[in-house]
Amino acid sequence: MKFDKTILNAFGQIETPFYYYDTALLGQTFDAARQASLQIPNTTVHFAVKSNANPRVLQYVRDAGFGADCVSGGEIELCIKAGISADKIMFAGVGKTDKEIMLAISNDILCFNVESLEELDIINQLAGQMDKTVNVALRINPNIDAHTHEYITTGLEDNKFGIALDDMLKAVKHAINLPNVNYYGLHFHIGSQILNYNSFRILSSRINKIQDALEAAGIQTCSINVGGGLGIDYDKPQDNPLPDFNKYFATFKKYLRLRPNQVIHCELGRALSAQWGSLITRTIFVKRTRTKRFAIVDAGFTELIRPALYQAHHKIINLSATDKKRHRYDVVGPICESTDTFGTDELLPTVERGHLLAILSAGAYGEVMASQYNCRPLVKAYCTEDIIKQSGH
Ligand SMILES: *Cc1c(COP(=O)(O)O)cnc(C)c1O
């Protein structure tokens, strides 16, 4: 993300807080992902819409030729509206309602990622009523702990996601026998913010074993969906604005044993959307106590809940700094909850009332998770081109 003079001048004219989406970096990110994905033939990148559902962003997703990974009827409608073609839309989630399933069927989406036998039956029944046959991929829980990069036998009954490995063969056979669903493929998603590529290597070898088992039972699989979860650098976003998409796809190319003509899907969210988004906020007061300096800003967890929800930390910079001297600040929001804190002891160039701060890496799981707690209005998001227009250049 770049904050040049034009951008900074324009920021001064806009009511804070707001989201700023650097569309040059967005373009670079999407290009890098698309280029890297070409390493594996027949790969489609699906943008995980739950990470950022801004209509303008979805237009960039469409223009990049990406598909979409949706987790609600609302997301499917937004994608269709943005012009993303239905045959590139997948629908995932453990709790799809009948209404959402029917919406997806009537739009002829590419496939449902199905998480249980019950869901398979309901999709079959609703598709039958609508005189359609729909593609289903079965989400298999491969028992991989993405954070410890070891095989781990998680209690299968404890995990709400996916179909247990033990039930896989039964589920696939069931799908094949249902009249109004077509067994399209297998779906996996092992976690989020994964920076250890070994997890993707382990996933690949697990998928290889699963495919061997299915083939032994005479079952061919058309599509493999490796999910999302590639992480980003929250500590040094300015040094590492692009995730290593090459390494990500190279890992699957190297370790995943694909069958001839098999198609590959991945569903990246954060990796495609985090780094080009910043939350821009104005300092309302700088409060000094005997031991601390607080920068009290006009954004709160209503705009960016990740720090409060996951104890996540986003890099904060002072865009208005004039002073070389640095101090430690607790950067806090105005909401009446002590979790409304963006950072403690942040080393920042002297912050004064009125200074603009940027909270970085906020393009993913930022705007989409906004709330109106404390009767605060939802804030706007501006792309670079909106900002330039605003400032009259
Ligand atoms: C959330 C989610 C994604 C995207 O996750 P990221 O960590 O943002 O890449 C992809 N697939 C499924 C099934 C998900 O639930």
Coordinates of C-alpha atoms and ligand atoms in Angstrom, one line a residue:
M1 CA 0.0 0.0 0.0
K2 CA 1.3 3.4 -1.0
F3 CA 0.3 6.7 0.5
D4 CA 1.7 9.3 -1.9
K5 CA 1.1 13.1 -1.6
T6 CA -2.1 13.1 -3.8
I7 CA -3.6 10.3 -1.7
L8 CA -2.7 11.9 1.6
N9 CA -4.1 15.3 0.5
A10 CA -7.3 13.7 -0.6
F11 CA -7.5 11.8 2.7
G12 CA -7.7 15.1 4.5
Q13 CA -11.0 15.9 2.7
I14 CA -12.8 12.6 3.6
E15 CA -14.8 11.9 6.7
T16 CA -13.0 9.4 9.0
P17 CA -12.9 6.6 9.7
F18 CA -13.0 5.0 6.3
Y19 CA -11.5 2.1 4.4
Y20 CA -8.9 2.7 1.7
Y21 CA -8.4 0.1 -1.0
D22 CA -5.1 0.5 -2.9
T23 CA -6.3 -0.8 -6.3
A24 CA -2.8 -0.8 -7.8
L25 CA -1.7 -3.3 -5.1
L26 CA -4.9 -5.2 -5.6
G27 CA -4.1 -5.5 -9.3
Q28 CA -0.6 -6.7 -8.5
T29 CA -1.9 -9.2 -6.0
F30 CA -4.5 -10.7 -8.4
D31 CA -2.0 -10.8 -11.2
A32 CA 0.6 -12.6 -9.1
A33 CA -2.0 -15.2 -8.0
R34 CA -3.2 -15.8 -11.5
Q35 CA 0.3 -16.1 -12.9
A36 CA 1.4 -18.5 -10.2
S37 CA -1.8 -20.6 -10.6
L38 CA -0.8 -21.3 -14.3
Q39 CA 1.9 -23.6 -12.9
I40 CA -0.9 -26.2 -12.6
P41 CA -3.1 -26.8 -15.6
N42 CA -6.9 -26.5 -15.2
T43 CA -6.7 -24.4 -12.0
T44 CA -9.4 -22.0 -11.1
V45 CA -8.8 -19.4 -8.3
H46 CA -12.0 -18.6 -6.4
F47 CA -12.0 -15.5 -4.3
A48 CA -13.4 -16.2 -0.8
V49 CA -16.0 -13.5 -0.8
K50 CA -16.4 -13.7 3.0
S51 CA -13.0 -11.9 3.3
N52 CA -14.2 -8.9 1.3
A53 CA -17.6 -8.5 -0.3
N54 CA -17.3 -4.9 -1.4
P55 CA -19.1 -4.6 -4.8
R56 CA -16.2 -2.7 -6.4
V57 CA -13.8 -5.4 -5.3
L58 CA -16.0 -8.1 -6.7
Q59 CA -15.8 -6.3 -10.1
Y60 CA -12.0 -6.6 -9.9
V61 CA -12.5 -10.3 -9.0
R62 CA -14.7 -10.7 -12.1
D63 CA -12.2 -8.8 -14.4
A64 CA -9.3 -11.0 -13.1
G65 CA -11.2 -14.0 -14.3
F66 CA -11.5 -15.5 -10.8
G67 CA -14.4 -17.4 -9.6
A68 CA -16.0 -17.0 -6.2
D69 CA -16.3 -19.0 -3.1
C70 CA -19.5 -18.1 -1.3
V71 CA -20.8 -19.0 2.1
S72 CA -24.3 -17.5 2.0
G73 CA -27.2 -16.7 -0.4
G74 CA -26.4 -13.0 0.1
E75 CA -22.8 -13.5 -1.2
I76 CA -24.1 -15.5 -4.2
E77 CA -26.5 -12.6 -5.1
L78 CA -23.7 -10.0 -4.7
C79 CA -21.4 -12.0 -7.0
I80 CA -24.1 -12.5 -9.7
K81 CA -24.8 -8.7 -9.5
A82 CA -21.1 -8.0 -9.9
G83 CA -21.1 -10.1 -13.1
I84 CA -19.2 -13.1 -11.8
S85 CA -20.4 -15.9 -14.0
A86 CA -22.5 -18.5 -12.1
D87 CA -20.5 -21.3 -13.5
K88 CA -17.5 -20.1 -11.4
I89 CA -19.4 -19.8 -8.1
M90 CA -19.1 -22.4 -5.4
F91 CA -21.3 -22.5 -2.4
A92 CA -19.8 -23.7 0.9
G93 CA -21.0 -23.7 4.6
V94 CA -22.2 -26.1 7.2
G95 CA -25.7 -24.6 7.5
K96 CA -27.1 -23.8 4.2
T97 CA -30.9 -23.0 4.5
D98 CA -33.4 -24.4 2.0
K99 CA -33.9 -20.9 0.7
E100 CA -30.2 -20.4 0.0
I101 CA -29.9 -23.8 -1.6
M102 CA -32.8 -23.0 -3.9
L103 CA -31.3 -19.6 -4.8
A104 CA -28.1 -21.3 -5.7
I105 CA -29.8 -24.0 -7.8
S106 CA -31.9 -21.5 -9.7
N107 CA -28.8 -19.6 -10.5
D108 CA -27.0 -22.7 -11.9
I109 CA -23.9 -22.3 -9.8
L110 CA -20.8 -24.5 -10.5
C111 CA -21.1 -26.6 -7.4
F112 CA -22.1 -27.1 -3.8
N113 CA -19.4 -27.9 -1.3
V114 CA -21.4 -30.3 0.9
E115 CA -20.6 -31.0 4.6
S116 CA -22.9 -33.8 5.6
L117 CA -25.1 -36.7 4.3
E118 CA -28.2 -34.9 5.4
E119 CA -27.3 -31.9 3.4
L120 CA -26.7 -34.1 0.4
D121 CA -30.2 -35.5 0.7
I122 CA -31.8 -32.1 1.0
I123 CA -29.9 -30.7 -2.0
N124 CA -31.0 -33.7 -4.0
Q125 CA -34.6 -33.3 -2.9
L126 CA -34.7 -29.6 -3.7
A127 CA -33.0 -30.0 -7.0
G128 CA -35.5 -32.7 -7.9
Q129 CA -38.4 -30.4 -7.1
M130 CA -36.8 -27.8 -9.4
D131 CA -36.1 -30.4 -12.1
K132 CA -32.4 -29.9 -12.0
T133 CA -29.2 -31.9 -11.4
V134 CA -26.5 -30.1 -9.5
N135 CA -22.8 -30.6 -9.0
V136 CA -21.7 -31.5 -5.5
A137 CA -18.2 -31.7 -4.0
L138 CA -17.9 -33.4 -0.7
R139 CA -16.0 -31.5 2.0
I140 CA -13.7 -34.0 3.6
N141 CA -12.2 -33.3 7.0
P142 CA -8.6 -34.6 6.4
N143 CA -7.6 -34.4 10.1
I144 CA -4.7 -32.1 9.6
D145 CA -3.8 -29.5 12.2
A146 CA -2.6 -26.7 10.0
H147 CA -0.9 -25.0 12.9
T148 CA 1.2 -27.8 14.2
H149 CA 1.9 -29.3 10.8
E150 CA 1.6 -32.8 12.2
Y151 CA -1.0 -35.5 11.6
I152 CA -3.4 -35.1 14.4
T153 CA -6.3 -37.3 15.2
T154 CA -8.8 -34.6 16.2
G155 CA -11.9 -35.9 17.7
L156 CA -14.0 -36.4 14.6
E157 CA -17.3 -35.7 16.6
D158 CA -15.8 -32.4 17.8
N159 CA -15.4 -30.9 14.4
K160 CA -18.4 -29.2 12.8
F161 CA -16.8 -29.0 9.4
G162 CA -16.8 -31.6 6.7
I163 CA -17.4 -35.3 6.5
A164 CA -15.1 -37.5 8.5
L165 CA -12.6 -39.6 6.6
D166 CA -14.2 -42.8 7.9
D167 CA -17.5 -41.8 6.3
M168 CA -16.1 -40.6 3.1
L169 CA -16.6 -43.7 0.9
K170 CA -20.1 -44.1 2.1
A171 CA -20.8 -40.4 1.3
V172 CA -19.3 -40.5 -2.1
K173 CA -21.3 -43.6 -3.0
H174 CA -24.4 -42.0 -1.7
A175 CA -23.8 -38.9 -3.8
I176 CA -23.3 -41.1 -6.9
N177 CA -26.6 -42.9 -6.3
L178 CA -28.7 -39.8 -5.9
P179 CA -30.6 -38.9 -9.0
N180 CA -30.5 -35.1 -8.8
V181 CA -26.9 -34.6 -7.8
N182 CA -23.7 -35.2 -9.8
Y183 CA -20.6 -36.2 -7.9
Y184 CA -18.2 -33.5 -9.0
G185 CA -15.3 -33.8 -6.6
L186 CA -13.6 -33.4 -3.2
H187 CA -13.2 -30.3 -1.1
F188 CA -10.8 -29.5 1.6
H189 CA -10.0 -26.5 3.8
I190 CA -7.6 -27.0 6.6
G191 CA -7.5 -23.6 8.3
S192 CA -6.5 -19.9 7.9
Q193 CA -3.5 -17.7 8.1
I194 CA -1.2 -20.7 7.2
L195 CA 2.4 -19.6 6.7
N196 CA 3.9 -23.0 7.0
Y197 CA 3.8 -24.6 3.5
N198 CA 4.4 -28.0 5.1
S199 CA 0.7 -28.0 5.9
F200 CA -0.1 -27.8 2.2
R201 CA 2.3 -30.6 1.5
I202 CA 0.7 -32.8 4.2
L203 CA -2.7 -31.9 2.7
S204 CA -1.5 -33.0 -0.7
S205 CA -0.3 -36.4 0.5
R206 CA -3.5 -36.9 2.4
I207 CA -5.5 -36.1 -0.8
N208 CA -3.3 -38.6 -2.7
K209 CA -4.2 -41.4 -0.3
I210 CA -7.9 -40.5 -0.4
Q211 CA -7.8 -40.6 -4.2
D212 CA -6.1 -44.0 -4.2
A213 CA -8.8 -45.3 -1.9
L214 CA -11.6 -44.0 -4.1
E215 CA -10.0 -45.4 -7.2
A216 CA -9.6 -48.8 -5.6
A217 CA -13.4 -48.6 -5.2
G218 CA -13.8 -47.8 -8.9
I219 CA -14.6 -44.1 -8.3
Q220 CA -13.3 -41.3 -10.5
T221 CA -13.1 -37.8 -9.2
C222 CA -13.4 -34.8 -11.6
S223 CA -12.3 -32.0 -9.3
I224 CA -10.1 -31.4 -6.4
N225 CA -10.6 -28.2 -4.3
V226 CA -7.6 -27.6 -2.0
G227 CA -9.4 -24.7 -0.1
G228 CA -7.9 -21.5 1.0
G229 CA -5.9 -20.5 4.1
L230 CA -2.7 -19.1 2.7
G231 CA -1.5 -16.5 5.2
I232 CA 0.0 -13.0 4.9
D233 CA 2.6 -10.9 6.8
Y234 CA 0.8 -8.8 9.3
D235 CA 4.0 -7.7 11.0
K236 CA 5.8 -6.3 8.0
P237 CA 3.1 -5.6 5.4
Q238 CA 5.1 -2.9 3.7
D239 CA 8.1 -5.2 3.2
N240 CA 6.0 -8.1 2.1
P241 CA 2.8 -6.8 0.4
L242 CA 2.5 -9.9 -1.8
P243 CA 2.0 -13.5 -0.4
D244 CA 4.2 -16.1 -2.0
F245 CA 1.7 -17.5 -4.4
N246 CA 4.4 -19.1 -6.5
K247 CA 5.5 -21.3 -3.5
Y248 CA 1.9 -22.0 -2.7
F249 CA 1.0 -23.4 -6.1
A250 CA 4.4 -25.0 -6.5
T251 CA 3.8 -27.0 -3.3
F252 CA 0.6 -28.5 -4.8
K253 CA 2.3 -29.0 -8.2
K254 CA 5.0 -30.9 -6.5
Y255 CA 3.1 -33.0 -4.0
L256 CA -0.4 -33.4 -5.3
R257 CA -0.8 -36.4 -7.7
L258 CA -3.4 -35.2 -10.1
R259 CA -5.2 -37.5 -12.5
P260 CA -5.4 -36.7 -16.2
N261 CA -8.0 -34.0 -16.9
Q262 CA -8.7 -33.4 -13.3
V263 CA -9.6 -29.8 -12.5
I264 CA -8.2 -27.9 -9.5
H265 CA -9.9 -25.2 -7.5
C266 CA -8.6 -23.1 -4.7
E267 CA -10.4 -20.6 -2.5
L268 CA -8.1 -17.9 -1.3
G269 CA -9.4 -15.1 0.8
R270 CA -7.0 -13.3 3.0
A271 CA -4.0 -13.8 0.7
L272 CA -5.9 -12.0 -2.1
S273 CA -7.5 -9.3 0.0
A274 CA -5.7 -8.3 3.1
Q275 CA -2.7 -6.3 2.1
W276 CA -4.3 -3.7 -0.2
G277 CA -6.8 -2.5 2.5
S278 CA -6.2 0.0 5.2
L279 CA -8.5 1.5 7.8
I280 CA -7.8 5.2 8.0
T281 CA -8.7 6.8 11.3
R282 CA -8.2 10.3 12.9
T283 CA -6.8 10.9 16.3
I284 CA -9.4 12.5 18.4
F285 CA -7.4 13.0 21.6
V286 CA -3.9 12.2 22.9
K287 CA -4.3 11.4 26.5
R288 CA -1.3 11.2 28.9
T289 CA -1.4 9.4 32.2
R290 CA 1.5 9.0 34.6
T291 CA 2.7 5.9 32.8
K292 CA 1.1 5.9 29.3
R293 CA 0.2 7.8 26.2
F294 CA -3.1 6.9 24.6
A295 CA -3.9 7.8 21.0
I296 CA -7.7 7.8 21.1
V297 CA -8.9 7.4 17.5
D298 CA -12.3 7.6 15.8
A299 CA -12.2 4.0 14.5
G300 CA -13.2 1.1 16.8
F301 CA -13.9 -2.5 16.7
T302 CA -17.1 -1.7 14.9
E303 CA -14.8 -1.1 11.9
L304 CA -12.1 -3.7 12.5
I305 CA -13.0 -6.4 15.0
R306 CA -10.0 -8.7 14.4
P307 CA -7.9 -7.4 17.3
A308 CA -10.8 -7.7 19.7
L309 CA -12.1 -11.0 18.4
Y310 CA -8.9 -12.9 17.7
Q311 CA -6.3 -10.8 19.6
A312 CA -4.9 -10.1 16.1
H313 CA -2.4 -7.3 15.6
H314 CA -2.3 -5.0 12.6
K315 CA 0.6 -2.7 11.9
I316 CA -0.2 0.9 12.6
I317 CA 1.5 3.9 11.0
N318 CA 1.1 7.7 11.5
L319 CA 0.3 9.3 8.2
S320 CA 0.5 12.8 9.5
A321 CA 3.8 12.5 11.3
T322 CA 6.0 15.7 11.2
D323 CA 8.2 14.8 14.1
K324 CA 11.1 12.3 14.0
K325 CA 10.8 11.6 17.7
R326 CA 8.9 8.5 18.6
H327 CA 6.9 7.5 21.6
R328 CA 4.9 4.5 22.7
Y329 CA 1.2 4.8 22.4
D330 CA -1.8 2.6 23.2
V331 CA -4.0 3.1 20.1
V332 CA -7.6 2.8 21.3
G333 CA -11.0 3.3 19.9
P334 CA -14.0 5.2 21.3
I335 CA -16.2 2.2 22.0
C336 CA -17.2 1.6 25.6
E337 CA -15.4 -1.8 25.9
S338 CA -11.8 -2.3 27.0
T339 CA -11.2 -4.7 24.2
D340 CA -11.5 -1.8 21.8
T341 CA -7.8 -1.5 21.4
F342 CA -5.8 -1.6 18.2
G343 CA -2.4 -1.8 19.7
T344 CA -0.5 -1.4 23.0
D345 CA 2.9 0.3 23.3
E346 CA 3.0 1.0 19.6
L347 CA 6.1 2.9 18.6
L348 CA 4.9 5.8 16.5
P349 CA 6.3 9.3 15.5
T350 CA 4.7 11.8 17.8
V351 CA 0.9 11.6 17.5
E352 CA -1.2 14.8 17.8
R353 CA -4.9 15.5 17.8
G354 CA -6.1 15.4 14.2
H355 CA -3.3 13.1 13.0
L356 CA -4.4 10.4 10.6
L357 CA -3.3 6.8 11.4
A358 CA -3.5 3.9 9.0
I359 CA -4.2 0.4 10.3
L360 CA -2.7 -1.9 7.7
S361 CA -3.6 -5.3 6.3
A362 CA -7.2 -4.6 6.9
G363 CA -8.6 -5.6 3.4
A364 CA -9.6 -9.1 4.6
Y365 CA -12.2 -9.6 7.4
G366 CA -12.4 -5.9 8.0
E367 CA -15.2 -4.1 6.2
V368 CA -17.2 -7.3 6.0
M369 CA -17.3 -7.8 9.8
A370 CA -18.3 -4.2 10.6
S371 CA -21.2 -3.7 13.0
Q372 CA -23.2 -0.7 14.2
Y373 CA -22.6 -1.2 17.9
N374 CA -23.0 2.0 19.9
C375 CA -25.3 3.2 17.0
R376 CA -22.2 3.9 14.9
P377 CA -22.9 4.2 11.2
L378 CA -21.2 1.8 8.8
V379 CA -18.2 3.4 7.3
K380 CA -17.4 3.8 3.6
A381 CA -14.7 2.2 1.6
Y382 CA -12.8 4.1 -1.2
C383 CA -10.7 2.7 -3.9
T384 CA -7.7 4.7 -5.2
E385 CA -9.7 5.9 -8.2
D386 CA -12.5 7.2 -5.9
I387 CA -9.9 9.1 -3.9
I388 CA -8.3 10.7 -6.9
K389 CA -11.8 11.8 -8.2
Q390 CA -12.7 13.2 -4.7
S391 CA -9.6 15.4 -4.7
G392 CA -10.4 16.7 -8.1
H393 CA -7.3 15.5 -9.9
Ligands
LIG1 C1 -12.9 -18.9 5.1 C2 -12.7 -20.0 4.1 C3 -11.9 -19.8 3.0 C4 -10.9 -18.6 2.9 O1 -10.0 -18.6 4.0 P1 -8.7 -17.6 3.9 O2 -8.0 -18.0 5.2 O3 -9.2 -16.2 4.0 O4 -8.0 -17.9 2.7 C5 -11.8 -20.7 2.0 N1 -12.6 -21.8 2.1 C6 -13.5 -22.0 3.1 C7 -14.3 -23.3 3.1 C8 -13.6 -21.1 4.1 O5 -14.4 -21.4 5.1

